[in-house]
Amino acid sequence: MPKDTGIGASSKRREDIRFLTGRGVYTDDLALHGQTHAVFVRSTVAHGRIRSIDTTKAAAMPGVLAVFTGEDFKDVGGNPAGWLINSRDGTPMREPKRPVLAYGKVRHVGDAYAAVVAETYAQARDAAEQLAADSEIEELPAIIDMKAAVADPSNRVHDEIPDNLCFDWGWIEDNRAAVDAAMKAAPHVVTLELVNNRLVPNAMEPRASIGEYNPGTGDYKLTTTSQNPHLTRLLVAAFVLGIPENKLQVVAPDVGGGFGSKIYHYGEEALVLAAAKKLGRPVRWTAERSESFLTDAHGRDHVTKIELGCTKDGQILAIRTETLANVGAYLSNFSTATPTFLHGTLMAGPYKVPHVYVNVKTVFTNTAPVDAYRGAGRPEATFSLERVIDKMCRELNLDPFEVRRKNLLTPDQFPYTTPVGLVYDTGNYHATLDRVMAMADVAGFETRAAESKKRGKLRGMGLSTWIEACGIAPSHLVGVLGSRVGLYDAATVRVNATGNISVMTGAHSHGQGHETVFAQIVAEKLGIPESSVEIVHGDTAKIPFGMGSYGSRSLAVCGTAMAKAVDKIIAKGKKIAAHMLEASEGDITFENGKFQVAGTDKAKTFGEIAFSAYVPHNYPLETLEPGLEETAFYDPANFTYPAGAYICEVEVDEGTGKVDVVAFHCADDFGNVMNPMIVEGQVHGGVGQGIGQALCEFTAYDETGQLLTGSYMDYPMPRAEDVPFYNVDYSCQTPCTHNPLGVKGCGEAGAIGSPPAVVNAVIDALHRGGHTHVKHIDMPVSPSRVWAAINGQGG
Amino acid sequence: MSRIHVTATVNGDPVEFLADPRETLLDALRNHLDLTGTKEGCGTGDCGACSVTVDGTLVCSCLMLAAEANGKRVETIEGMARDGLHPLQRKFIEHAALQCGFCTPGILVAAKALLERNPDPSETEIRYWLAGNLCRCTGYDKIIRAVQDAAAEMRQDHRGAA
């Protein structure tokens, strides 16, 4: 019988009422007295030397209040990379300064080198256009293609970096010789070269920021579209502008999706704060969609060669990869971690593989910065692995289900130390594989394929079995791996005098439904109604601390901090109850919202204890502080490891190359599930994005560095007509062993597991149609690419 | 440039404002009338976040000049709940057919316009009608189901009332 409240219930999302009635408050919805408008002047060339900027005319235009150029910020700090990665030879990565506004050179189309603030948006825009006309930028040859960037050391994105390489990373370098030897000795080696296509995250709410400054107090306030307001505060205050953190409040109100792109600090946030200080008035900026396309951190963009050594019956013996990863023109905050520790560490997948070696060369190009996008590194690892395994099955004429079964880790092998540095704590990968095969009616596939054929379509079925490391992250481990921050989290649980509760969490909800799920957990633990719990997030002035939401960490890390703070409340409540009930603390039990002397009917309700804490007339004041509010910080002992098995069925039109996803089945193990309805939605969204990557989305720069796909007319987002209903199951549950909720995280699963399932299905369909020469098609598997592959052009 | 005096009916209320001749209906709703439920997702009519109806026709308010609304009847998300939530709004909660909520007002306005034209749309018809509305969070599954469910309920109510 499903529960109707608390942990495990599909409680309705309380945030929805405001969104459904147009009462959500996103950054751009705020209007402030005396507000001014900033417009940025952005480079129209991919690579250029700034010869001169004449601000005279722009500054004199109607309504213009201030003009800024890169020179104004030359002496403040750069926006730093969050992870230091060392190259194979031990040298640290090259880390060019990322300034608030570009000076000296512009390095990608959209790179902001000046800004205008004016009374109205139209005035600011007019003046920004004048300023663009009065800027002399000498265009330099653009560095776009990664292979060319590395091959031609004469042309440099950053003058001080000779080969455009950020680092050349080996994981694990000490294992390389053993992996090479295992590969050489393997009876069969499968090789696949593939591209993990560059994506634009495209949160539906464009980035927006409002800076405020109070000259009377010296206090700053930044309202911004962020997934992690504390991290933004740290970056903009401590690293860039040099503002003491206690003088800067960062608020991320309702945020319209992030998918990674709103983790990072961007220069616009620093500009609106600096401008607000200069003018003593609020300064606002909202990206146009074209600015989002040009300047939001993009995702993926790997070129990989993967080799898999195996026996003739499909036992995997060794995996070796070489990847070129694009970081774009500057290092975004997580950009060095994404292709390394979020990618290389997952290259063993859910399999028992004795030898794995990963090499990643990260390359600067004259394109927008590239950073974590839903899944971040793990989709790239999963795609490479699941595609090469599919290719192995075709080369050796093996059944893909049996090959997975043969190689998957078994439940008795946990905890399992992988050859790429992780310890998987628990899982049951065969269970999810069995489950998805039942869901997909694998046995009935031939009948469906025959029916498709009657309609002139080729039907194919693709499988992927995936794993990820999330619940980011154990600080001691990421510290060893180069992280410059800790990745713990914090929560404060404040019990108010009348027994209702405010929870201040370091997680940030931008679609995930934390306000509902977190309240379910607190309510269940305290035996009170969900409606008595309010979740507060997104404001550094209200929340103790937090590293925000990404990497499926909200529940596993922030939720655990919250659960621990609730435990402290209960522990203090027991002390108060012991005094009031004249019993010893050890005899007090807490169940269903009641503190009770064990074995008696003497009890106090949670509300009575709360009231007593704030009206301490009968209270042990000599030994206990009044009030009932607790804060907990929690640093996870390990990553969490959600895993699952996905099956995709497609129909391919041979005449046009058009692919339709006709069925998609997901069997996931997320550990314990707090709200099934919300979990389903997370998987749906991830799969939708994964199908988008597999079939539609492509970010194209031409050779001069112009973004050809800079609008929704050119960048094909998946639309309602492009995707099917999804068949989602999360009944295989092996609870995480190292957090008290037993949760693993579900936010990224769909985007990780789905792209290879789709592509494997397309290749399967083509082979069934006799097009056995097609070994691989790069994503997006668009009609033109499929048609070309069928007709022997490429593929 | 002189401003244009616009009078219109928005969500049943008479309104008047002075519009810059270049100003879009979307900007007028958000900046003059404080109706910020209607969102700008692209400004080029490709994402549907700014969907409203004008004299009953579904439009992208980012593509229409505010001055063109003179004398017209405009309906936005803020006017959708009358005597309680609209069945679409209720079904969106029931199915959790939204996540970040940014595209949601436009999708609801568009779905309402669909059901007013076609009270019994097929799944394909719903998907094609809503193809003009981008959602990056939900993968559309629960949206389509919520619209189907709301349509069924509204047909039931209609039969009950007849």
Short mmCIF file of N, CA, C and O in Angstrom, two decimals, chain B residues 91-139:
data_model
loop_
_atom_site.label_atom_id
_atom_site.label_comp_id
_atom_site.label_asym_id
_atom_site.label_seq_id
_atom_site.Cartn_x
_atom_site.Cartn_y
_atom_site.Cartn_z
N LYS B 91 -4.48 19.27 -12.70
CA LYS B 91 -3.88 18.04 -13.23
C LYS B 91 -2.36 18.17 -13.35
O LYS B 91 -1.64 17.17 -13.23
N PHE B 92 -1.89 19.38 -13.57
CA PHE B 92 -0.43 19.58 -13.60
C PHE B 92 0.17 19.30 -12.22
O PHE B 92 1.27 18.76 -12.10
N ILE B 93 -0.55 19.66 -11.17
CA ILE B 93 -0.06 19.34 -9.81
C ILE B 93 -0.12 17.83 -9.58
O ILE B 93 0.83 17.22 -9.10
N GLU B 94 -1.25 17.26 -9.94
CA GLU B 94 -1.47 15.83 -9.69
C GLU B 94 -0.40 14.97 -10.38
O GLU B 94 0.07 13.99 -9.84
N HIS B 95 -0.03 15.36 -11.59
CA HIS B 95 0.94 14.57 -12.35
C HIS B 95 2.38 15.07 -12.16
O HIS B 95 3.29 14.49 -12.74
N ALA B 96 2.57 16.14 -11.42
CA ALA B 96 3.89 16.80 -11.34
C ALA B 96 4.40 17.09 -12.75
O ALA B 96 5.52 16.73 -13.12
N ALA B 97 3.57 17.77 -13.51
CA ALA B 97 3.89 18.02 -14.93
C ALA B 97 4.76 19.26 -15.11
O ALA B 97 4.81 19.82 -16.19
N LEU B 98 5.40 19.67 -14.04
CA LEU B 98 6.31 20.81 -14.14
C LEU B 98 7.45 20.59 -13.17
O LEU B 98 7.31 19.83 -12.21
N GLN B 99 8.56 21.21 -13.46
CA GLN B 99 9.70 21.13 -12.53
C GLN B 99 10.16 22.53 -12.16
O GLN B 99 9.81 23.05 -11.12
N CYS B 100 10.94 23.18 -13.04
CA CYS B 100 11.41 24.52 -12.67
C CYS B 100 10.32 25.56 -12.79
O CYS B 100 10.41 26.63 -12.20
N GLY B 101 9.28 25.28 -13.58
CA GLY B 101 8.13 26.17 -13.65
C GLY B 101 8.23 27.31 -14.64
O GLY B 101 7.27 28.06 -14.82
N PHE B 102 9.36 27.47 -15.30
CA PHE B 102 9.56 28.65 -16.14
C PHE B 102 8.74 28.58 -17.42
O PHE B 102 8.16 29.56 -17.86
N CYS B 103 8.67 27.39 -18.02
CA CYS B 103 7.91 27.24 -19.27
C CYS B 103 6.44 27.01 -18.99
O CYS B 103 5.62 27.04 -19.91
N THR B 104 6.10 26.72 -17.72
CA THR B 104 4.77 26.23 -17.37
C THR B 104 3.63 27.19 -17.72
O THR B 104 2.61 26.76 -18.27
N PRO B 105 3.76 28.49 -17.41
CA PRO B 105 2.64 29.38 -17.77
C PRO B 105 2.30 29.32 -19.27
O PRO B 105 1.13 29.22 -19.64
N GLY B 106 3.34 29.33 -20.09
CA GLY B 106 3.11 29.28 -21.54
C GLY B 106 2.47 27.97 -21.96
O GLY B 106 1.58 27.93 -22.82
N ILE B 107 2.91 26.88 -21.35
CA ILE B 107 2.34 25.58 -21.70
C ILE B 107 0.87 25.50 -21.28
O ILE B 107 0.03 25.00 -22.03
N LEU B 108 0.56 26.02 -20.11
CA LEU B 108 -0.84 25.99 -19.66
C LEU B 108 -1.73 26.83 -20.57
O LEU B 108 -2.83 26.40 -20.94
N VAL B 109 -1.26 28.00 -20.93
CA VAL B 109 -2.06 28.87 -21.80
C VAL B 109 -2.27 28.19 -23.15
O VAL B 109 -3.37 28.18 -23.70
N ALA B 110 -1.20 27.56 -23.66
CA ALA B 110 -1.30 26.87 -24.96
C ALA B 110 -2.23 25.66 -24.86
O ALA B 110 -3.05 25.42 -25.75
N ALA B 111 -2.11 24.90 -23.77
CA ALA B 111 -2.95 23.71 -23.61
C ALA B 111 -4.42 24.09 -23.47
O ALA B 111 -5.31 23.43 -24.02
N LYS B 112 -4.67 25.17 -22.76
CA LYS B 112 -6.06 25.64 -22.60
C LYS B 112 -6.63 26.03 -23.97
O LYS B 112 -7.78 25.69 -24.30
N ALA B 113 -5.82 26.70 -24.77
CA ALA B 113 -6.28 27.08 -26.11
C ALA B 113 -6.58 25.83 -26.95
O ALA B 113 -7.55 25.80 -27.72
N LEU B 114 -5.75 24.79 -26.78
CA LEU B 114 -6.01 23.54 -27.51
C LEU B 114 -7.35 22.94 -27.11
O LEU B 114 -8.17 22.58 -27.96
N LEU B 115 -7.57 22.83 -25.80
CA LEU B 115 -8.78 22.16 -25.34
C LEU B 115 -10.04 22.96 -25.66
O LEU B 115 -11.13 22.39 -25.77
N GLU B 116 -9.90 24.26 -25.82
CA GLU B 116 -11.05 25.06 -26.23
C GLU B 116 -11.42 24.78 -27.69
O GLU B 116 -12.57 24.86 -28.08
N ARG B 117 -10.42 24.47 -28.51
CA ARG B 117 -10.65 24.12 -29.92
C ARG B 117 -11.04 22.67 -30.10
O ARG B 117 -11.84 22.34 -30.96
N ASN B 118 -10.36 21.84 -29.32
CA ASN B 118 -10.51 20.40 -29.51
C ASN B 118 -10.57 19.73 -28.14
O ASN B 118 -9.54 19.48 -27.52
N PRO B 119 -11.77 19.46 -27.66
CA PRO B 119 -11.89 18.93 -26.29
C PRO B 119 -11.40 17.50 -26.15
O PRO B 119 -11.22 17.02 -25.03
N ASP B 120 -11.17 16.82 -27.25
CA ASP B 120 -10.77 15.41 -27.17
C ASP B 120 -9.57 15.13 -28.07
O ASP B 120 -9.65 14.33 -29.00
N PRO B 121 -8.44 15.78 -27.78
CA PRO B 121 -7.29 15.59 -28.67
C PRO B 121 -6.60 14.25 -28.44
O PRO B 121 -6.59 13.74 -27.32
N SER B 122 -6.05 13.69 -29.49
CA SER B 122 -5.25 12.46 -29.35
C SER B 122 -3.88 12.82 -28.78
O SER B 122 -3.50 14.01 -28.73
N GLU B 123 -3.12 11.81 -28.37
CA GLU B 123 -1.77 12.08 -27.87
C GLU B 123 -0.96 12.82 -28.93
O GLU B 123 -0.28 13.81 -28.64
N THR B 124 -1.07 12.37 -30.17
CA THR B 124 -0.31 13.01 -31.24
C THR B 124 -0.73 14.46 -31.42
O THR B 124 0.11 15.35 -31.60
N GLU B 125 -2.03 14.70 -31.34
CA GLU B 125 -2.50 16.09 -31.50
C GLU B 125 -1.98 16.98 -30.37
O GLU B 125 -1.60 18.13 -30.60
N ILE B 126 -1.94 16.42 -29.15
CA ILE B 126 -1.41 17.22 -28.04
C ILE B 126 0.08 17.48 -28.26
O ILE B 126 0.55 18.61 -28.11
N ARG B 127 0.81 16.46 -28.66
CA ARG B 127 2.26 16.64 -28.86
C ARG B 127 2.53 17.67 -29.96
O ARG B 127 3.42 18.50 -29.83
N TYR B 128 1.76 17.63 -31.05
CA TYR B 128 1.98 18.59 -32.13
C TYR B 128 1.59 20.00 -31.70
O TYR B 128 2.28 20.97 -31.99
N TRP B 129 0.48 20.12 -30.98
CA TRP B 129 0.03 21.44 -30.56
C TRP B 129 1.07 22.06 -29.61
O TRP B 129 1.39 23.25 -29.72
N LEU B 130 1.60 21.25 -28.71
CA LEU B 130 2.55 21.78 -27.72
C LEU B 130 3.99 21.77 -28.24
O LEU B 130 4.91 22.13 -27.50
N ALA B 131 4.17 21.39 -29.49
CA ALA B 131 5.54 21.38 -30.03
C ALA B 131 6.13 22.78 -30.08
O ALA B 131 7.34 22.95 -30.18
N GLY B 132 5.28 23.79 -30.00
CA GLY B 132 5.78 25.17 -29.98
C GLY B 132 6.24 25.62 -28.61
O GLY B 132 6.70 26.76 -28.45
N ASN B 133 6.09 24.76 -27.61
CA ASN B 133 6.48 25.13 -26.24
C ASN B 133 7.64 24.26 -25.78
O ASN B 133 7.48 23.06 -25.60
N LEU B 134 8.79 24.87 -25.58
CA LEU B 134 9.94 24.11 -25.10
C LEU B 134 9.88 23.92 -23.60
O LEU B 134 9.58 24.86 -22.86
N CYS B 135 10.19 22.69 -23.16
CA CYS B 135 10.39 22.41 -21.74
C CYS B 135 11.69 21.63 -21.66
O CYS B 135 11.86 20.65 -22.37
N ARG B 136 12.63 22.07 -20.84
CA ARG B 136 13.91 21.38 -20.74
C ARG B 136 13.93 20.40 -19.57
O ARG B 136 14.85 19.60 -19.46
N CYS B 137 12.95 20.50 -18.65
CA CYS B 137 13.02 19.71 -17.42
C CYS B 137 12.32 18.36 -17.51
O CYS B 137 12.81 17.38 -16.95
N THR B 138 11.15 18.31 -18.11
CA THR B 138 10.25 17.17 -17.85
C THR B 138 10.31 16.07 -18.89
O THR B 138 9.75 14.99 -18.66
N GLY B 139 10.93 16.32 -20.04
CA GLY B 139 10.86 15.33 -21.11
C GLY B 139 9.45 15.16 -21.66
O GLY B 139 9.18 14.22 -22.39
#
